[in-house]
Short mmCIF file of C-alpha atoms and ligand atoms in Angstrom, two decimals:
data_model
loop_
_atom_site.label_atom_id
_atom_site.label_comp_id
_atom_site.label_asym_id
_atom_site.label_seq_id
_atom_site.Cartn_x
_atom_site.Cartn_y
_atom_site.Cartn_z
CA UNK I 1 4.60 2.84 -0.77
CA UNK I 2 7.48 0.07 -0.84
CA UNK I 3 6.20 -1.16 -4.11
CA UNK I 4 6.77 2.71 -5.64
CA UNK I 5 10.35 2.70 -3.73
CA UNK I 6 11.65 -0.43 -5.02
CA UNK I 7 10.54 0.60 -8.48
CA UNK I 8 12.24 4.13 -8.12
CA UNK I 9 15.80 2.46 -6.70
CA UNK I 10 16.04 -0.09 -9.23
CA UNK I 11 15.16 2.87 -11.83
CA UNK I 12 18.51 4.83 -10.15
CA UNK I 13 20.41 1.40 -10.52
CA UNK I 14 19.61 0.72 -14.05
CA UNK I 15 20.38 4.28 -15.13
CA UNK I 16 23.61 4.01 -13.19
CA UNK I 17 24.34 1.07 -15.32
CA UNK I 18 23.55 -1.82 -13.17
CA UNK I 19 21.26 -4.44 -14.55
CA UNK I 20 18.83 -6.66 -12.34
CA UNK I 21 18.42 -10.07 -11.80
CA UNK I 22 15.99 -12.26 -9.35
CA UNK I 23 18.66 -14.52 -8.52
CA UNK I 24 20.97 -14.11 -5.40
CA UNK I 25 23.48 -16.49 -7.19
CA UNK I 26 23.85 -14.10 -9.96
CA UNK I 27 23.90 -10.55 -8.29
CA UNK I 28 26.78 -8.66 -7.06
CA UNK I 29 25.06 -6.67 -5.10
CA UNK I 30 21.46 -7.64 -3.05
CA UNK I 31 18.84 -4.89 -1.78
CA UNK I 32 16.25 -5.74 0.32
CA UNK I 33 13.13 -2.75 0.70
CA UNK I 34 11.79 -3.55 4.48
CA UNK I 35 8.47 -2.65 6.15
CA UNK I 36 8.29 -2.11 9.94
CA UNK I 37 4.48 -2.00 10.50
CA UNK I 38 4.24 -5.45 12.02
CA UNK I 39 6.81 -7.89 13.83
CA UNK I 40 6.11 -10.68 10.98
CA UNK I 41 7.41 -8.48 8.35
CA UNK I 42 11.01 -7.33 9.88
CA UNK I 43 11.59 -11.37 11.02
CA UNK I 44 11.28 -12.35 7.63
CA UNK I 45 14.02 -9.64 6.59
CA UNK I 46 16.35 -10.92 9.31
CA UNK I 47 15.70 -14.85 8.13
CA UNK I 48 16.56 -13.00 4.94
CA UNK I 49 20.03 -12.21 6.23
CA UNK I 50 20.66 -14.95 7.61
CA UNK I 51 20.54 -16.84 4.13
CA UNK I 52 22.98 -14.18 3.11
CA UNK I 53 25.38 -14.28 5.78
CA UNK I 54 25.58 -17.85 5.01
CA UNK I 55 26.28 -17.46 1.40
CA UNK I 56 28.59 -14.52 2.03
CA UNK I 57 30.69 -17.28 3.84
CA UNK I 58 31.93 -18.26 0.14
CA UNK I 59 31.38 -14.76 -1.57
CA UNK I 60 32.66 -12.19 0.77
CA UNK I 61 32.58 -9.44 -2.36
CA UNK I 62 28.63 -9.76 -2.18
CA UNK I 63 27.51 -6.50 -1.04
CA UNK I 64 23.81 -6.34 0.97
CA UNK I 65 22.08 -3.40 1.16
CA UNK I 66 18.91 -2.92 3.64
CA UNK I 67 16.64 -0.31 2.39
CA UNK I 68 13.72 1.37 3.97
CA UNK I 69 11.69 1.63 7.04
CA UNK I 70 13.57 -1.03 9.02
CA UNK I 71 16.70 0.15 7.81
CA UNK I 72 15.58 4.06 9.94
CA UNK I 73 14.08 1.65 12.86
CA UNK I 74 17.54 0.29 13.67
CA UNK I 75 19.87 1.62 11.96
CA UNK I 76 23.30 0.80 13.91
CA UNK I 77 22.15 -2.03 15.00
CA UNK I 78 21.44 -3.38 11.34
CA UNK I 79 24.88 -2.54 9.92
CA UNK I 80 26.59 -4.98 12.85
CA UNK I 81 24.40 -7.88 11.36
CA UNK I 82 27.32 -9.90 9.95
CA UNK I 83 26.10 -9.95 6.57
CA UNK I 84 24.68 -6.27 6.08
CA UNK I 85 27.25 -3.62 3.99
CA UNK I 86 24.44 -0.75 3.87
CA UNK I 87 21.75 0.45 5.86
CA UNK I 88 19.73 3.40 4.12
CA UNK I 89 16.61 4.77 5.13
CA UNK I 90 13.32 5.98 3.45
CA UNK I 91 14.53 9.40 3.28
CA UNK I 92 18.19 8.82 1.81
CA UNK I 93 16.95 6.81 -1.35
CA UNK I 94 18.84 9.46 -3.71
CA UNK I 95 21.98 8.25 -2.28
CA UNK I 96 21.55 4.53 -3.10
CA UNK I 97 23.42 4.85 -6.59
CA UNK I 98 26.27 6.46 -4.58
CA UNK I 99 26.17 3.82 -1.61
CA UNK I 100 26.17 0.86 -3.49
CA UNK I 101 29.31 1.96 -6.03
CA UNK I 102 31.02 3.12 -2.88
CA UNK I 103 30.32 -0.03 -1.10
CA UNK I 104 31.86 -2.01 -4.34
CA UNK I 105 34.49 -0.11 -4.58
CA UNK I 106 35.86 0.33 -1.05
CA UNK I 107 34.06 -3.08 0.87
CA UNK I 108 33.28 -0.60 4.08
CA UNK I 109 30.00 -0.79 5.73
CA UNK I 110 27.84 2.34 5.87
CA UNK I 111 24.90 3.81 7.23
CA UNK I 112 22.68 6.36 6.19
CA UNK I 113 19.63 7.01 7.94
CA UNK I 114 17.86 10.07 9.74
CA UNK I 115 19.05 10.81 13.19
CA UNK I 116 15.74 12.66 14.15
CA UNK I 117 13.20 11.37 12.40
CA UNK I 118 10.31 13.26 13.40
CA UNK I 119 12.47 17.03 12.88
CA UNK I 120 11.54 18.46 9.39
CA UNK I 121 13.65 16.98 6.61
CA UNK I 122 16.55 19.65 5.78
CA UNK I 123 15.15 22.12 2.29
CA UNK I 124 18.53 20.21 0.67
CA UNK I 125 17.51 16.63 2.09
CA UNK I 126 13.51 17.21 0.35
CA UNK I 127 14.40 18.86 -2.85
CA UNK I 128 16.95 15.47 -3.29
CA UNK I 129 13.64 13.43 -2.68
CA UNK I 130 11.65 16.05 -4.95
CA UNK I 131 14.24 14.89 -7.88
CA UNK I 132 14.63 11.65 -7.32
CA UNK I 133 11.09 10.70 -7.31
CA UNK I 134 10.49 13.32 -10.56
CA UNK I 135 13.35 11.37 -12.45
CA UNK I 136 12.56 7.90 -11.55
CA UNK I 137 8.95 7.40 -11.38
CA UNK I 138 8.53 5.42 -14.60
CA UNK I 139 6.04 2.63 -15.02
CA UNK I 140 5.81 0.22 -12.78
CA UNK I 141 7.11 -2.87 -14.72
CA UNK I 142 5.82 -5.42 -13.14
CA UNK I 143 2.03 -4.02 -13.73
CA UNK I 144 2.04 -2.80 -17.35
CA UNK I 145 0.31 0.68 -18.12
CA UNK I 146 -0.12 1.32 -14.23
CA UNK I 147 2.06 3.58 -11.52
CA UNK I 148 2.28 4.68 -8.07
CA UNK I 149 2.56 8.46 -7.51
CA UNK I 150 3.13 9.58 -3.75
CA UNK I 151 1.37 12.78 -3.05
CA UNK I 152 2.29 12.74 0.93
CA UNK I 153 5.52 11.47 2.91
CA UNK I 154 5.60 10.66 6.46
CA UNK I 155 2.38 10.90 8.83
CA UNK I 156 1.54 12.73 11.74
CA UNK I 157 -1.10 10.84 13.14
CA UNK I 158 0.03 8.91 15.57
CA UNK I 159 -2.45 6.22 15.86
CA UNK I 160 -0.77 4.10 18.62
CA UNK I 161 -0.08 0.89 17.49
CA UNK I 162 1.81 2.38 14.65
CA UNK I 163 5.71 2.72 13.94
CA UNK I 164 5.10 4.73 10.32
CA UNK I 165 5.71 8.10 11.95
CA UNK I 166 8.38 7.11 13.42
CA UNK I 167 10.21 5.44 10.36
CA UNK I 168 8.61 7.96 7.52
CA UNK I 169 9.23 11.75 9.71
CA UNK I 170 6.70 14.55 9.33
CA UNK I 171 3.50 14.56 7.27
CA UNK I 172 4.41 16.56 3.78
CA UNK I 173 2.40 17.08 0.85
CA UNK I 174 4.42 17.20 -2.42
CA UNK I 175 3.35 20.45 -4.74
CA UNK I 176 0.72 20.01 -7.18
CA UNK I 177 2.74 21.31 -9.69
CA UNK I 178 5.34 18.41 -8.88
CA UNK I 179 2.43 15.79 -8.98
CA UNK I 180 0.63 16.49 -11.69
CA UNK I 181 4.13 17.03 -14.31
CA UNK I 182 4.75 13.60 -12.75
CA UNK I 183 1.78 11.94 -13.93
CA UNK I 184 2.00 13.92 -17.01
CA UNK I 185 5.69 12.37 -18.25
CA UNK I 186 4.27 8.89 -17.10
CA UNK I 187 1.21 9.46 -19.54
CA UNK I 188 3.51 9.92 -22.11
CA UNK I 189 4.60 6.84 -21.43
CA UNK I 190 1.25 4.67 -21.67
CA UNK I 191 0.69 4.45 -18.41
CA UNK I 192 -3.29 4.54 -18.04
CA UNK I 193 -3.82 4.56 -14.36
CA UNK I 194 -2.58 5.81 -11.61
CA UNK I 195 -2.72 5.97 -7.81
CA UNK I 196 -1.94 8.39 -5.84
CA UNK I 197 -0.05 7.25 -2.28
CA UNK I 198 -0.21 8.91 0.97
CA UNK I 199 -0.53 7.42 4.71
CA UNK I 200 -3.83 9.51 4.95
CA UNK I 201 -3.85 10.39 1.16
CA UNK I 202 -7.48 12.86 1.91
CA UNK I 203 -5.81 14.89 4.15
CA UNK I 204 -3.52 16.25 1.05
CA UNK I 205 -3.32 19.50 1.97
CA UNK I 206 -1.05 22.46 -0.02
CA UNK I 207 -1.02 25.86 0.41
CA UNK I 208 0.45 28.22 -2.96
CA UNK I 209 -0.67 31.40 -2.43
CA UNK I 210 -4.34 31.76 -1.59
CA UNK I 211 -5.21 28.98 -3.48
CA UNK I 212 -5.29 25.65 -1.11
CA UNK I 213 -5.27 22.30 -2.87
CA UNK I 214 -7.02 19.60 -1.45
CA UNK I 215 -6.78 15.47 -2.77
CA UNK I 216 -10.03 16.48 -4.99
CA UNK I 217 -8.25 19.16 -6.73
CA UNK I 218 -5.10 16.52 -7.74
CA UNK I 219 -7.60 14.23 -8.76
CA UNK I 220 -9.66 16.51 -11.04
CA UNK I 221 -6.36 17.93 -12.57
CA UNK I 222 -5.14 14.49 -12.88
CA UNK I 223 -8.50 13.54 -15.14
CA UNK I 224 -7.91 16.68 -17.27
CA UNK I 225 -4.30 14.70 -18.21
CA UNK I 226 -5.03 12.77 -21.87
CA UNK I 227 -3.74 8.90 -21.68
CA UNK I 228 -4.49 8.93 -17.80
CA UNK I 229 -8.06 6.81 -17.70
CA UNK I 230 -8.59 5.07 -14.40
CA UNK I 231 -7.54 7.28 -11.15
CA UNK I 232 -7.32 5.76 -7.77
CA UNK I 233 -6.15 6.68 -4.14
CA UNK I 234 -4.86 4.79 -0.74
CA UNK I 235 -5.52 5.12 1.94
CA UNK I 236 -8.00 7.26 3.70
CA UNK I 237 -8.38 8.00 7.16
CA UNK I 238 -11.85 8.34 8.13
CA UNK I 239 -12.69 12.06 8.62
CA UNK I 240 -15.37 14.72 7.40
CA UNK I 241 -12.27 17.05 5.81
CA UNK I 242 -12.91 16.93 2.29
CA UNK I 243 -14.76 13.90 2.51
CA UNK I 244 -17.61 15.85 0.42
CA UNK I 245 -15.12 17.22 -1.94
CA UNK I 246 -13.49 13.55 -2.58
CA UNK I 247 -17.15 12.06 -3.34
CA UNK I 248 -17.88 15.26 -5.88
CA UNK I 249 -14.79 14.17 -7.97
CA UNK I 250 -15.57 10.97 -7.78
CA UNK I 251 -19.64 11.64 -8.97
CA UNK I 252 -18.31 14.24 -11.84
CA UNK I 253 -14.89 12.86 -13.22
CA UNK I 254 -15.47 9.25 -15.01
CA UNK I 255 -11.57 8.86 -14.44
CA UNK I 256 -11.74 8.97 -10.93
CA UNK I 257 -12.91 5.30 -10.32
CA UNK I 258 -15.24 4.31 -7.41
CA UNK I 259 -13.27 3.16 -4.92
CA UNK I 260 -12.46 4.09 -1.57
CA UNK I 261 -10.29 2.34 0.93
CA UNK I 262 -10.98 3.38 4.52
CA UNK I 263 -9.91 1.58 6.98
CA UNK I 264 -11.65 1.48 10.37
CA UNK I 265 -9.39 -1.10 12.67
CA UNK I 266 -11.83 -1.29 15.33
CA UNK I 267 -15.80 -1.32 15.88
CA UNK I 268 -15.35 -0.56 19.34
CA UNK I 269 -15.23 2.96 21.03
CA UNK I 270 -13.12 1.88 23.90
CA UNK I 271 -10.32 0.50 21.40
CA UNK I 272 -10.74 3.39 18.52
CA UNK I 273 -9.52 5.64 21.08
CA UNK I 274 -7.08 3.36 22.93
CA UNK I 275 -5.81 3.60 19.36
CA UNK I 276 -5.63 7.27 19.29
CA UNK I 277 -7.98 7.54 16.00
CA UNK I 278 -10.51 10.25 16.28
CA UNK I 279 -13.59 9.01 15.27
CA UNK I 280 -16.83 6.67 16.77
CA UNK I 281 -17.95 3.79 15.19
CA UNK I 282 -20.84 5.28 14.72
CA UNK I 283 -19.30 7.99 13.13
CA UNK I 284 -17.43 5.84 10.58
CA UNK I 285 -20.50 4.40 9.69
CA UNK I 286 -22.16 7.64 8.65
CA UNK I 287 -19.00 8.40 6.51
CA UNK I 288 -19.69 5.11 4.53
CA UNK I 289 -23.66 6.36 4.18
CA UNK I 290 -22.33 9.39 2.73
CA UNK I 291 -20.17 8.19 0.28
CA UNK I 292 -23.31 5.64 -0.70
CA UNK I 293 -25.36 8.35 -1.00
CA UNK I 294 -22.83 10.32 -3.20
CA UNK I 295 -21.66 7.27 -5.22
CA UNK I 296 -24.21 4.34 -5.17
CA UNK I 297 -22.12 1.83 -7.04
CA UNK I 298 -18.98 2.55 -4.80
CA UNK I 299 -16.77 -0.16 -3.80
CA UNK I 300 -15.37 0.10 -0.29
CA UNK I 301 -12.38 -1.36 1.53
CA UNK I 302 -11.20 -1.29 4.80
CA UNK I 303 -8.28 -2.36 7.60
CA UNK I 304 -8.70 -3.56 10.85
CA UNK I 305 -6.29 -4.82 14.00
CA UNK I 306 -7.66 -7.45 16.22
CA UNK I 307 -6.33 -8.29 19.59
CA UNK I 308 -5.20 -4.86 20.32
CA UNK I 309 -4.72 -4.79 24.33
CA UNK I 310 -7.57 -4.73 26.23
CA UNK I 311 -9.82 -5.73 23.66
CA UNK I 312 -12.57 -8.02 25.13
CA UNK I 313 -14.51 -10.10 23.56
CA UNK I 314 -17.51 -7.34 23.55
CA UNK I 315 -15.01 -5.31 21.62
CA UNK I 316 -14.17 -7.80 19.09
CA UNK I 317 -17.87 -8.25 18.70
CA UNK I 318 -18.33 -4.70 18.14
CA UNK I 319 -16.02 -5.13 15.39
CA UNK I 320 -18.40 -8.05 14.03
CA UNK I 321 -21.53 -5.83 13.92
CA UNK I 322 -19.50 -2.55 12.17
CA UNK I 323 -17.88 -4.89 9.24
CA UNK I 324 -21.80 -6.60 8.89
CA UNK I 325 -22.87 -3.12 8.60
CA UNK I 326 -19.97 -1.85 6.72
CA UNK I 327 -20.55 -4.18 3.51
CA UNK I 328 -16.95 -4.35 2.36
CA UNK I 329 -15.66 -5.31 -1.01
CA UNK I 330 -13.24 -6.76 1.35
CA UNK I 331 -10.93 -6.16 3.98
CA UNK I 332 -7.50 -6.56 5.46
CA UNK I 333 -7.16 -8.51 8.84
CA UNK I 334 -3.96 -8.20 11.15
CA UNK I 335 -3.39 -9.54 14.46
CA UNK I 336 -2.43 -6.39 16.57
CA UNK I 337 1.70 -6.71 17.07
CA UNK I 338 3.59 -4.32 19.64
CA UNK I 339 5.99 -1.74 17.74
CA UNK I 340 9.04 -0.75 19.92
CA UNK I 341 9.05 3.32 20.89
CA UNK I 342 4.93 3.54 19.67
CA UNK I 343 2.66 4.60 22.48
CA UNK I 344 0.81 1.06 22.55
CA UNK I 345 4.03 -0.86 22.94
CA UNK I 346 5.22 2.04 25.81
CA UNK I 347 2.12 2.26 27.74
CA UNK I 348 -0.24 -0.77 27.05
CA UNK I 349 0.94 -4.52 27.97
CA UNK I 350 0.24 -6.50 24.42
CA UNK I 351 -2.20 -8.84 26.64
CA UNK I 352 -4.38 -11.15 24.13
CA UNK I 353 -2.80 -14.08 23.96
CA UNK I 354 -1.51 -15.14 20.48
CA UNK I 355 -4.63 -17.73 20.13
CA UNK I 356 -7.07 -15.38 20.88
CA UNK I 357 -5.79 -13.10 18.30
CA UNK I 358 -5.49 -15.77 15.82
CA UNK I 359 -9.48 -16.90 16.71
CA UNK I 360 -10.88 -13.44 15.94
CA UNK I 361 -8.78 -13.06 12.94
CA UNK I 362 -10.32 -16.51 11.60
CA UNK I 363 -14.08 -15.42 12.88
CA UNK I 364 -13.66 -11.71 10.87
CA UNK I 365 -12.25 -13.35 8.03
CA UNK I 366 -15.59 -15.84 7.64
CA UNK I 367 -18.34 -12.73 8.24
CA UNK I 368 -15.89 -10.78 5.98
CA UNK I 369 -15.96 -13.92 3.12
CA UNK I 370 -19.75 -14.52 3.15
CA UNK I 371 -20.22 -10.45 2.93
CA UNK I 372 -17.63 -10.55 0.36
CA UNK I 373 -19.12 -13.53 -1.60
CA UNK I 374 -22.55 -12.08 -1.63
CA UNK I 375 -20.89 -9.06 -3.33
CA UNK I 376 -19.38 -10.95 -6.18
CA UNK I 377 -22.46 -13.30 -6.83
CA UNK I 378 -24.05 -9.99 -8.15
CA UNK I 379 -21.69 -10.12 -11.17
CA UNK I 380 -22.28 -13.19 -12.46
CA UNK I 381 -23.58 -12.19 -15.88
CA UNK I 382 -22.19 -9.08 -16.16
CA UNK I 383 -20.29 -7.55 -18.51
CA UNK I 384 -17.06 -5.44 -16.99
CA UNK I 385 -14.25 -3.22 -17.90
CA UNK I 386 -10.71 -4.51 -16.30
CA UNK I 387 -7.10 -3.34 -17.01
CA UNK I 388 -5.31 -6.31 -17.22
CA UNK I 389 -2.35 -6.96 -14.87
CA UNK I 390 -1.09 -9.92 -16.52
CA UNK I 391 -0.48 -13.81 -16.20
CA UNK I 392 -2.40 -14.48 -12.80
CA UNK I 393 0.48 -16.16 -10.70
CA UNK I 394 -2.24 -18.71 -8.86
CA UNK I 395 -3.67 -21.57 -11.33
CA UNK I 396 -7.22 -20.38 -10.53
CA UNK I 397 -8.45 -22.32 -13.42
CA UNK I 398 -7.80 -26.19 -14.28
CA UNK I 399 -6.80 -26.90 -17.50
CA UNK I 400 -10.51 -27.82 -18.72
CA UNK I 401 -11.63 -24.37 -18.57
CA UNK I 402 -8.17 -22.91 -19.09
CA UNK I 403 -8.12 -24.34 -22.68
CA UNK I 404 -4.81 -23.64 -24.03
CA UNK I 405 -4.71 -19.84 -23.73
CA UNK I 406 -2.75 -18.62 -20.30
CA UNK I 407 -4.95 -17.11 -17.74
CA UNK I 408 -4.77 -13.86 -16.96
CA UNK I 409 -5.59 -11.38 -14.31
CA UNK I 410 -6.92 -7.65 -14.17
CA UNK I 411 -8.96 -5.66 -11.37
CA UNK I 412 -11.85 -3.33 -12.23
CA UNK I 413 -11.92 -0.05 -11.33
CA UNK I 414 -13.62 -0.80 -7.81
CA UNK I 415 -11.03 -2.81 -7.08
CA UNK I 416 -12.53 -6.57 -7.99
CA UNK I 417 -9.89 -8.75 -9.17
CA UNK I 418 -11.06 -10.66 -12.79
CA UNK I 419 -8.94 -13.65 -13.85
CA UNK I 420 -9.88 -15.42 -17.70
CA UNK I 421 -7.79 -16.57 -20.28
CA UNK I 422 -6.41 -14.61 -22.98
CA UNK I 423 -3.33 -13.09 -24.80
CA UNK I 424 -0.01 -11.85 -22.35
CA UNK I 425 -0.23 -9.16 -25.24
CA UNK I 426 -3.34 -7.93 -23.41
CA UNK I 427 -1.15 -7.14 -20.20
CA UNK I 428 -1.72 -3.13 -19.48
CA UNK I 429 -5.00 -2.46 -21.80
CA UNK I 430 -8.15 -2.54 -20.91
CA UNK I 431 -10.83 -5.05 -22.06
CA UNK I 432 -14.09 -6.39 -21.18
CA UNK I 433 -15.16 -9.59 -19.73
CA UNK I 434 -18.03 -11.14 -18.78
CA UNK I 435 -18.53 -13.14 -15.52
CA UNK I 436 -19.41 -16.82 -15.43
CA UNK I 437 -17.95 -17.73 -11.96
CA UNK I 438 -17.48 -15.68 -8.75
CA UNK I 439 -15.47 -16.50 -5.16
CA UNK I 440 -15.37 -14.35 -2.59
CA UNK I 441 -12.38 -12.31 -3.97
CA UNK I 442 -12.10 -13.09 -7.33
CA UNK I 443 -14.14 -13.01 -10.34
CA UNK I 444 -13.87 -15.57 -13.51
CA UNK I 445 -14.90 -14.50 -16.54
CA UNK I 446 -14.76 -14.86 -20.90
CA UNK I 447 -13.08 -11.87 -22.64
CA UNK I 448 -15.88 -10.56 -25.01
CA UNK I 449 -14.25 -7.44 -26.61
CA UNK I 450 -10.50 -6.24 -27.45
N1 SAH F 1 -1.85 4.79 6.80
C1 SAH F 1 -2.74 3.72 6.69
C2 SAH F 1 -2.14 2.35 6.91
C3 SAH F 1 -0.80 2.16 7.47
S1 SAH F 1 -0.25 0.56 7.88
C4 SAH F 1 -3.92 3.96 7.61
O1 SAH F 1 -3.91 4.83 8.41
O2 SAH F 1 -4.87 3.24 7.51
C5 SAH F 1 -1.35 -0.58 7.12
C6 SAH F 1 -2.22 -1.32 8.07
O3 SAH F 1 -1.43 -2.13 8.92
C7 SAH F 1 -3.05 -0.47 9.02
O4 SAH F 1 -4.23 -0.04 8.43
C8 SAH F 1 -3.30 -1.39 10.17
O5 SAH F 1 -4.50 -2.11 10.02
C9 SAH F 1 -2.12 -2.35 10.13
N2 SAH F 1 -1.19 -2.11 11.24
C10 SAH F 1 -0.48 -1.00 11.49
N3 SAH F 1 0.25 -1.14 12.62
C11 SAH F 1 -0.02 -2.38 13.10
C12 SAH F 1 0.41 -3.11 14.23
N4 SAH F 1 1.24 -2.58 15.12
N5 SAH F 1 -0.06 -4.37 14.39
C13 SAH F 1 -0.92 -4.91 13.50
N6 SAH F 1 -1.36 -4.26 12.42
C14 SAH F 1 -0.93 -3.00 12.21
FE1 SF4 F 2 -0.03 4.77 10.98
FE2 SF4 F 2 -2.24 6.03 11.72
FE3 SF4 F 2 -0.43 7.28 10.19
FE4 SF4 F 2 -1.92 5.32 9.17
S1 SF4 F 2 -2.68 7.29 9.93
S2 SF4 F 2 0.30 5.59 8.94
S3 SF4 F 2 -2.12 3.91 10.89
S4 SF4 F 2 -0.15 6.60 12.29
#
């Protein structure tokens, strides 16, 4: 989601005739996109500032804008950091072309955020949104041939360790016809594969008429779009509503690859609905037989929070026997971190201390790696289909088996990441490889075919 809103701001910026550069030394202005979901991410930001303030010292003109879901979180309270000239939230993005001239022009702070978040976004606040996303949703540049569509804002979940409703407003689902002209223009740009974004993207729900529109629909009219070849959608929340219609698409439309992140956070009852998700364990475990069942070769991915308060250590195990059973492609660990104004951080004392949190992290990363690694073994040999990324930014290889060709990196369409040595040309097509190596998350491999 910040990956898509970085690439749509910088879009407004370039049209607006600013041009962008990595460097702090060279810009005249500096943007930083935040996240809010955990405590790790917003401290970085505010080490962040600090650098600036510092610099600012000898550049006063340097203008810093904070963008985003910490920008909404604390709004006021941002703009009197020393070194901040803008605070804009998630839902003023359109403005940002405005802001930033403004802020060159006059040197006054401002701030532009939501002052109740969770009201429904004003008809003239959404259809600004509506256009700005339309205009600037061009291909991702840092990942040729590839682009980030959001089919949902907001969320209205609640789970309640999480700040994203309260930083994002109401759960919306864009129009269909809005989507799928979107992912039409970015065809006709090259772009090959898309994914669609929403905070529980199979909920998509939109009513025209009597006709209702569900995720399955998007993706089917999505495959029937020429250029478009490899589909994918994050994230899911585990629940029967058009679960069946999801794995149908998936069985009958080659485009719609095999892939399904789903994450579960917890394998205990007792902390699932401390969390204020509505399903069992046991439940969440028949969903990933289903989808088996539907789609054999599936790839599946999950999420999960560990030290969540009042987790004991029978609830971490829990945990330990669902991602066993589970038989994830991989998954994403986080050590459970209180968000001011969520229920959890209200009503629940954050009361695992930080070792504890950091043990069960290590000991569900290990059953995760050897699950993980048995996975990958099963490719050595085989011959797959990636879209390449392009150069891989870890040496993976040494320079033995990297010859002199760079090494590269591309992800298959269940998600596997492939790195093997080839052309920068190749960035953005597709190509096969075979495997000759395999680690728990990646895959090594010899092109064999342009
Ligand atoms: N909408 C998605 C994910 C949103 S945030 C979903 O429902 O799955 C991405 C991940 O961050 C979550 O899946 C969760 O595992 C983690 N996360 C969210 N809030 C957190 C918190 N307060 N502490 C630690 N991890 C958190
Ligand atoms: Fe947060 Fe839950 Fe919404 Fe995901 S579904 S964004 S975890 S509240």
């Amino acid at each position: 989601m910040n990956k898509l809103d970085t690439a749509l701001v910088t879009s407004a910026l370039a049209e607006a005739g600013f041009s962008l550069t990595d460097s702090v030394k060279e810009a005249d202005v500096v943007l930083i996109n935040t996240c809010s979901v955990r405590n790790h991410a917003e401290q970085r930001v505010l080490s962040h500032l600090g650098h600036l303030k510092h610099i600012k010292k000898t550049r006063p003109d340097l203008i810093v804008a904070v963008i985003g879901c910490m920008a909404q979180r604390l709004g006021m309270e941002l703009l009197e950091h020393e070194a901040v000239d803008i605070v804009c939230g998630p839902v003023q993005i359109p403005q940002i072309t405005e802001l930033v001239t403004k802020a060159l022009k006059e040197k006054q702070k401002s701030l532009s955020v939501t002052e109740n978040i969770r009201q429904a976004t004003p008809e003239k606040q959404s259809d600004a949104i509506e256009k700005f996303e339309s205009a600037y949703s061009i291909k991702d540049k840092q990942i040729p041939g590839q682009a980030f569509v959001r089919v949902m804002r907001g969320c209205n979940n609640f789970c309640s360790y999480c700040v994203v409703p309260y930083v994002r407003g109401p759960e919306v689902s864009r129009p269909p016809s809005a989507i799928i002209e979107q992912i039409r223009k970015l065809a006709n740009t090259g772009v090959k594969q898309i994914t669609l974004l929403g905070q529980r993207v199979n909920a998509y729900k939109y009513i025209a008429g009597d006709k209702t529109y569900c995720l399955a629909d998007l993706l089917q009219m999505a495959s029937d779009i020429d250029g478009i070849e490899w589909l994918k959608f994050v994230t899911n929340y585990p629940s029967e509503e058009f679960f069946d219609d999801i794995l149908q698409v998936m069985t009958d439309s080659p485009k719609v690859c095999n892939y399904l992140h789903i994450p579960a956070q917890s394998g205990s009852d007792k902390i699932l609905r401390a969390m204020n998700r509505h399903y069992t364990a046991c439940k969440y475990l028949e969903l990933l037989d289903k989808a088996r069942a539907a789609v054999p070769e599936i790839a599946i991915a999950g999420d999960f929070i560990v030290g969540f308060p009042g987790e004991i250590e029978e609830d971490f195990q829990a945990t330990v026997e669902l991602v066993k059973k589970a038989k994830y492609r991989n998954c994403f660990i986080f050590r459970y971190s209180p968000r001011p104004g969520t229920a959890a951080e209200k009503k629940l004392q954050d009361n695992i201390p930080s070792d504890v949190k950091k043990r069960r992290n290590i000991e569900l990363l290990a059953v995760q790696e050897q699950i993980s690694d048995e996975l990958s073994r099963e490719f050595l040999g085989k011959e797959v289909k990636i879209l390449v990324e392009g150069p891989s930014k870890k040496p993976h290889l040494n320079s033995v088996e990297r010859g002199d060709r760079p090494q590269l990196v591309g992800r298959t369409a269940t998600d596997y990441i492939v790195v093997f040595n080839g052309h920068t040309s190749l960035a953005g097509q597709f190509i096969e490889v075979k495997i000759t190596k395999t680690s728990p998350l990646t895959l090594f491999g010899e092109l064999i075919q342009l």
